[in-house]
């Protein structure tokens, strides 16, 4: 699916140079469920951003589906991203002014899909994550767990091959957290590649592989037998 | 997609009701003000554009030039000019002219005074007057025909068919019958040519008048030329000085006009007469000033809109980031936000149009005009408004559209703080710009009001209260009229003169001062003996003139001649000009004055009066000489008992009817004549004040919105400050200083600009207020106080908030 080769990211401010990622080499196969762990500031989110094409590396190669996207301009990245990658955030990032249904539909709006098909796909995915009864509600009327389910629905409605989840359970209680993890697991079972950043070892256990980052380096990779 | 944009736009509006209201209201009020000003200016600039083929018609105007005094601009031309123009310039296809006068109309015993145009026979055809009855070709064929407007027709004949009916006019001292041969449409409001009745010009009506001779000194005709299509008008204009040089007789002497003069002819396009002619009835400079103000107000409103939109960026950043994450391109984000901005502008324009529609009647009343807006009937106006919408929408929306398109989603999605869009520097700059305009307008409005008030309350040097000026009294009966009304207890005094204050005098006298040297020229006013007493103009040396033989320069009699010697009075400035710094020294001095080109008189100064305003109060008081000439008593100034005003006027009316049957009494109130001089300035001041208040209000709306925004943004910072020990006052000071800064900077920008404009405007006044720093500082402080009041609520709210809540809110 993707391969990072000698990838580095350096943040330059007026006086300080911060190395967020230092010669990282990672390969992720199609259909994998990978957890990225590590202490605060180790570069987890930077890594996820680069993988999600929300940020560009300072040096090194990023091969995504046999294409080196490292130097691509924003518009090209945006196109690859919308075809292939879905995002789930810790803080949900739902749009307050749109209903559940409309939030999910947003992910299809920029795909030139006719309205009738959009409605159909949104309905299907809402059923899948069990939020259909809240279709006309505003995000502020939902619990955290429900909001994250909407976010998951939004991430997969476009049939994305890969989902990037940045601490998807960070803002949820344990019961709701588990619910979301199970949802990710079942998506993975259907073939979606999942890359997830998490602080929780218990939630990392849902993944087949865990990558531990420390100060911008990959320190260990643990492979786990399928649960 | 569009639906989604619309949905987010509308829901954002509804969610942020205060912001939305401020945003839309500010822009709508600004747009309304902009439209109102431009509608007024457009109206003023649209005069005389309705005549068929009017773009080829020019009025020939004369400016008479004298070597020793200022030019006398008129709208008229002398009699010989017409034929000479036609002979000289083949480009001129046709000429017409008329004499604008008035006459007494008699209708079943009642008398009315109506405007009469004594016109050449091609006049109606030349201008293409629209006939409701009759036709332009034949209407003035007979000497006793008369063409009237519809309103005159309704006034005299009500519903009856007017053609063939008779009107009785007093011309050449007797009533004559005229037959109505045509009825034309009423004159439109926006024309300089206000004719109510038109009769063929007849030289017989003006026996004895010097106007219709070959004498170039008497320019009385309103003369219009029609150029051939495509003619080079500028070339003809450029040749006119040579034309005058060739044709005007040299060294033509004159009585009232002084000894030597030359003239300048000017071609004024029909549509320029209102603004640019010698007798322009509006000032183009002022209009352009208002156009400037209109655009400034629009700028304030747009800046406001921009500023508030930027402040809202924080609320929208997450949405935009998410849109980008799911695949929105830059161009799509730009489209969305430009569209949203356009959407808001369209709402604002609709609100603005409603506001304009509501205020138009009051506005028209205030301007004593009829300002109209007819969108459906005027496609060009409609198009202008659409362009305005798009222009404002794009300019106001572009900044945050571009900002959002450039924004990187990772900066938003992973950060806890909201982005500070466009930087606080830009916002600060925008507020500074707004307040610079507001403070400059405020300062200018203050001084314009000051000057207007100063002019209005300026001591004119005479008492204008309870003074009635009766016109048309230069005749033998008027002395009896005077004596008869003086018998009434309500009439206190009566004075005579050829002209009255506010009108200025046409007469000039050249005098050789006692000290020999160069001759000097003084403004001359033929008066009667009581003039100064009636006007209550104080004497500072010697005595007033009386009805004695020695004080009379010319008596009223057949073939009256000027005396070889007479006593006269001068004003202070006159005494100074004649070489007497101490007025008392002027008394009993004898000098030779050129009364006419043939008559030199020995004049003895018997009194010096205090300077008083005779021309417009805008002009400086000029040296004046006053003498008694019974042949020049056109005006009678009557000092009445103010407590019995109606009774006094009743006496005047009654005596007039008895002594002047068949003539309409025509009188004016001196205080109104004085007031009228300030009307234009007062209107300017009022309008400026109104629009300044609007500009400040809009700026404050913006500031209010920003304050609300600040509360949101700085809550956390203030929380930390309070945890670290800042008390309410510290925080309040901090916030107030934040808002004081842009206003103070704005003052520094506004002051020099305001100073420049106001100083320039004040230079047009001979008697003007002095500029000093205090009002500048005061308007600056006022702006600051207004600004503080606007933000105080929010500042207090945030300063008082519990810091723990603020931090936990994180």
PDB file of C-alpha atoms in Angstrom, chain A residues 11 45 48-49 54-55 74-75 78-79 81-82 85 87 89 91-99 102 105-107 109-111 118 138 154 166, chain B residues 1 3-5 7-8 11-12 15-16 315-316 318-320 322-330 332-333 336 405 407-410 412-414:
ATOM      1  CA  UNK A  11      10.134  22.136  11.280  1.00  0.00           C
ATOM      2  CA  UNK A  45       0.955  12.946  14.400  1.00  0.00           C
ATOM      3  CA  UNK A  48       0.148  10.476  10.192  1.00  0.00           C
ATOM      4  CA  UNK A  49      -0.120  13.847   8.498  1.00  0.00           C
ATOM      5  CA  UNK A  54      -1.870  16.818   4.775  1.00  0.00           C
ATOM      6  CA  UNK A  55       1.816  17.637   5.067  1.00  0.00           C
ATOM      7  CA  UNK A  74      -1.233  20.346  -3.175  1.00  0.00           C
ATOM      8  CA  UNK A  75      -3.882  19.871  -5.860  1.00  0.00           C
ATOM      9  CA  UNK A  78      -5.735  16.449  -2.729  1.00  0.00           C
ATOM     10  CA  UNK A  79      -6.951  14.296  -5.599  1.00  0.00           C
ATOM     11  CA  UNK A  81      -6.275  11.812  -0.884  1.00  0.00           C
ATOM     12  CA  UNK A  82      -9.931  12.133  -1.698  1.00  0.00           C
ATOM     13  CA  UNK A  85      -7.777   8.085   2.304  1.00  0.00           C
ATOM     14  CA  UNK A  87      -9.575  10.442   8.347  1.00  0.00           C
ATOM     15  CA  UNK A  89      -9.692  12.566  14.497  1.00  0.00           C
ATOM     16  CA  UNK A  91     -11.783  15.727  18.304  1.00  0.00           C
ATOM     17  CA  UNK A  92     -14.176  14.314  15.651  1.00  0.00           C
ATOM     18  CA  UNK A  93     -14.004  17.521  13.547  1.00  0.00           C
ATOM     19  CA  UNK A  94     -17.627  17.381  12.539  1.00  0.00           C
ATOM     20  CA  UNK A  95     -19.047  20.561  11.055  1.00  0.00           C
ATOM     21  CA  UNK A  96     -21.416  22.103  13.566  1.00  0.00           C
ATOM     22  CA  UNK A  97     -23.698  23.642  10.978  1.00  0.00           C
ATOM     23  CA  UNK A  98     -24.393  20.379   9.142  1.00  0.00           C
ATOM     24  CA  UNK A  99     -26.583  17.470  10.194  1.00  0.00           C
ATOM     25  CA  UNK A 102     -24.839  16.149   5.629  1.00  0.00           C
ATOM     26  CA  UNK A 105     -22.287  13.457   2.580  1.00  0.00           C
ATOM     27  CA  UNK A 106     -19.549  16.117   2.615  1.00  0.00           C
ATOM     28  CA  UNK A 107     -16.980  13.408   1.847  1.00  0.00           C
ATOM     29  CA  UNK A 109     -19.479  16.238  -2.431  1.00  0.00           C
ATOM     30  CA  UNK A 110     -16.112  16.734  -4.035  1.00  0.00           C
ATOM     31  CA  UNK A 111     -16.323  13.478  -5.988  1.00  0.00           C
ATOM     32  CA  UNK A 118     -24.841  10.139  -2.587  1.00  0.00           C
ATOM     33  CA  UNK A 138     -26.857  18.210  14.593  1.00  0.00           C
ATOM     34  CA  UNK A 154     -17.603   9.995   6.896  1.00  0.00           C
ATOM     35  CA  UNK A 166      -5.514   9.913  15.104  1.00  0.00           C
TER      36      UNK A 166
ATOM     37  CA  UNK B   1     -22.701  21.311  -4.080  1.00  0.00           C
ATOM     38  CA  UNK B   3     -27.033  23.556  -2.045  1.00  0.00           C
ATOM     39  CA  UNK B   4     -24.444  22.484   0.479  1.00  0.00           C
ATOM     40  CA  UNK B   5     -22.726  25.879   0.290  1.00  0.00           C
ATOM     41  CA  UNK B   7     -26.943  25.461   3.626  1.00  0.00           C
ATOM     42  CA  UNK B   8     -23.686  26.075   5.480  1.00  0.00           C
ATOM     43  CA  UNK B  11     -26.858  28.006   9.060  1.00  0.00           C
ATOM     44  CA  UNK B  12     -23.712  29.948   9.882  1.00  0.00           C
ATOM     45  CA  UNK B  15     -25.922  30.404  14.404  1.00  0.00           C
ATOM     46  CA  UNK B  16     -24.017  33.661  14.747  1.00  0.00           C
ATOM     47  CA  UNK B 315     -15.495  29.496  13.418  1.00  0.00           C
ATOM     48  CA  UNK B 316     -15.139  28.296   9.920  1.00  0.00           C
ATOM     49  CA  UNK B 318     -12.489  23.529  11.066  1.00  0.00           C
ATOM     50  CA  UNK B 319     -15.136  23.262   8.397  1.00  0.00           C
ATOM     51  CA  UNK B 320     -12.757  24.397   5.691  1.00  0.00           C
ATOM     52  CA  UNK B 322     -12.432  19.130   6.845  1.00  0.00           C
ATOM     53  CA  UNK B 323     -13.591  20.072   3.367  1.00  0.00           C
ATOM     54  CA  UNK B 324      -9.990  20.028   2.257  1.00  0.00           C
ATOM     55  CA  UNK B 325      -9.325  16.694   3.939  1.00  0.00           C
ATOM     56  CA  UNK B 326     -12.173  15.117   2.021  1.00  0.00           C
ATOM     57  CA  UNK B 327     -10.884  16.534  -1.222  1.00  0.00           C
ATOM     58  CA  UNK B 328     -11.940  20.143  -1.769  1.00  0.00           C
ATOM     59  CA  UNK B 329      -9.627  22.028  -4.114  1.00  0.00           C
ATOM     60  CA  UNK B 330      -8.414  25.560  -3.494  1.00  0.00           C
ATOM     61  CA  UNK B 332     -13.628  25.237  -4.713  1.00  0.00           C
ATOM     62  CA  UNK B 333     -12.924  26.852  -1.361  1.00  0.00           C
ATOM     63  CA  UNK B 336     -17.557  28.819  -1.745  1.00  0.00           C
ATOM     64  CA  UNK B 405      -7.813  28.541   0.353  1.00  0.00           C
ATOM     65  CA  UNK B 407      -4.890  27.554   5.030  1.00  0.00           C
ATOM     66  CA  UNK B 408      -3.372  24.140   5.721  1.00  0.00           C
ATOM     67  CA  UNK B 409      -5.795  21.728   7.322  1.00  0.00           C
ATOM     68  CA  UNK B 410      -3.231  20.200   9.651  1.00  0.00           C
ATOM     69  CA  UNK B 412      -6.405  23.535  12.320  1.00  0.00           C
ATOM     70  CA  UNK B 413      -7.332  19.941  12.856  1.00  0.00           C
ATOM     71  CA  UNK B 414      -4.557  19.179  15.302  1.00  0.00           C
TER      72      UNK B 414
END
